[in-house]
Amino acid sequence: MSVPHLDEAVQSNLLSIMEDEYPLLVETFLSDSEERLRSIRAAFAAADGTALRHAAHSFKGSCGNMGAAVLSGLCKQLEEAARHNDLAAAQGLIAKVEHEFFIVRTLLQASRA
């Protein structure tokens, strides 16, 4: 059984808690995620494993809070690669994180419509 890109139970819970503010939550998550991805790319470009680990860790948490389990898991893998200063593995993981974020962003934008 594969893990869904977005956990429907988490999304439903967020919607019931946030109600009319849910679209703002989604927009905040998306814009914050874009900034986190920029930080990840910049840390990788600078070969700064510590900054990369921190950026991946931070992104992992926010993805988990939004129910984006696959994306959170990829961020965890990226965090571990950065912890071991394995920039070769990190490069492939960053591409996977970006691809998964594209899917999550598309799904969240559709949920607001």
PDB file of N, CA and C in Angstrom, residues 1-9 69-70:
ATOM      1  N   MET A   1       0.845  -1.184   0.000  1.00  0.00           N
ATOM      2  CA  MET A   1       0.000   0.000   0.000  1.00  0.00           C
ATOM      3  C   MET A   1       0.885   1.241   0.000  1.00  0.00           C
ATOM      4  N   SER A   2       0.630   2.153  -0.910  1.00  0.00           N
ATOM      5  CA  SER A   2       1.449   3.351  -0.991  1.00  0.00           C
ATOM      6  C   SER A   2       0.885   4.459  -0.092  1.00  0.00           C
ATOM      7  N   VAL A   3       1.776   5.319   0.322  1.00  0.00           N
ATOM      8  CA  VAL A   3       1.400   6.446   1.165  1.00  0.00           C
ATOM      9  C   VAL A   3       0.840   7.543   0.253  1.00  0.00           C
ATOM     10  N   PRO A   4      -0.309   8.129   0.603  1.00  0.00           N
ATOM     11  CA  PRO A   4      -0.871   9.188  -0.246  1.00  0.00           C
ATOM     12  C   PRO A   4      -0.014  10.461  -0.169  1.00  0.00           C
ATOM     13  N   HIS A   5      -0.067  11.237  -1.210  1.00  0.00           N
ATOM     14  CA  HIS A   5       0.680  12.499  -1.234  1.00  0.00           C
ATOM     15  C   HIS A   5       0.189  13.424  -0.132  1.00  0.00           C
ATOM     16  N   LEU A   6      -1.123  13.418   0.113  1.00  0.00           N
ATOM     17  CA  LEU A   6      -1.716  14.204   1.197  1.00  0.00           C
ATOM     18  C   LEU A   6      -2.636  13.301   2.002  1.00  0.00           C
ATOM     19  N   ASP A   7      -2.453  13.276   3.292  1.00  0.00           N
ATOM     20  CA  ASP A   7      -3.284  12.483   4.179  1.00  0.00           C
ATOM     21  C   ASP A   7      -4.645  13.168   4.320  1.00  0.00           C
ATOM     22  N   GLU A   8      -5.682  12.512   3.832  1.00  0.00           N
ATOM     23  CA  GLU A   8      -7.025  13.102   3.849  1.00  0.00           C
ATOM     24  C   GLU A   8      -7.519  13.359   5.266  1.00  0.00           C
ATOM     25  N   ALA A   9      -7.160  12.502   6.209  1.00  0.00           N
ATOM     26  CA  ALA A   9      -7.595  12.705   7.600  1.00  0.00           C
ATOM     27  C   ALA A   9      -6.969  13.968   8.178  1.00  0.00           C
ATOM     28  N   ALA A  69       2.938  13.333   3.858  1.00  0.00           N
ATOM     29  CA  ALA A  69       3.823  12.315   4.421  1.00  0.00           C
ATOM     30  C   ALA A  69       4.964  11.918   3.492  1.00  0.00           C
ATOM     31  N   VAL A  70       4.695  11.787   2.209  1.00  0.00           N
ATOM     32  CA  VAL A  70       5.756  11.413   1.268  1.00  0.00           C
ATOM     33  C   VAL A  70       6.814  12.514   1.234  1.00  0.00           C
TER      34      VAL A  70
END
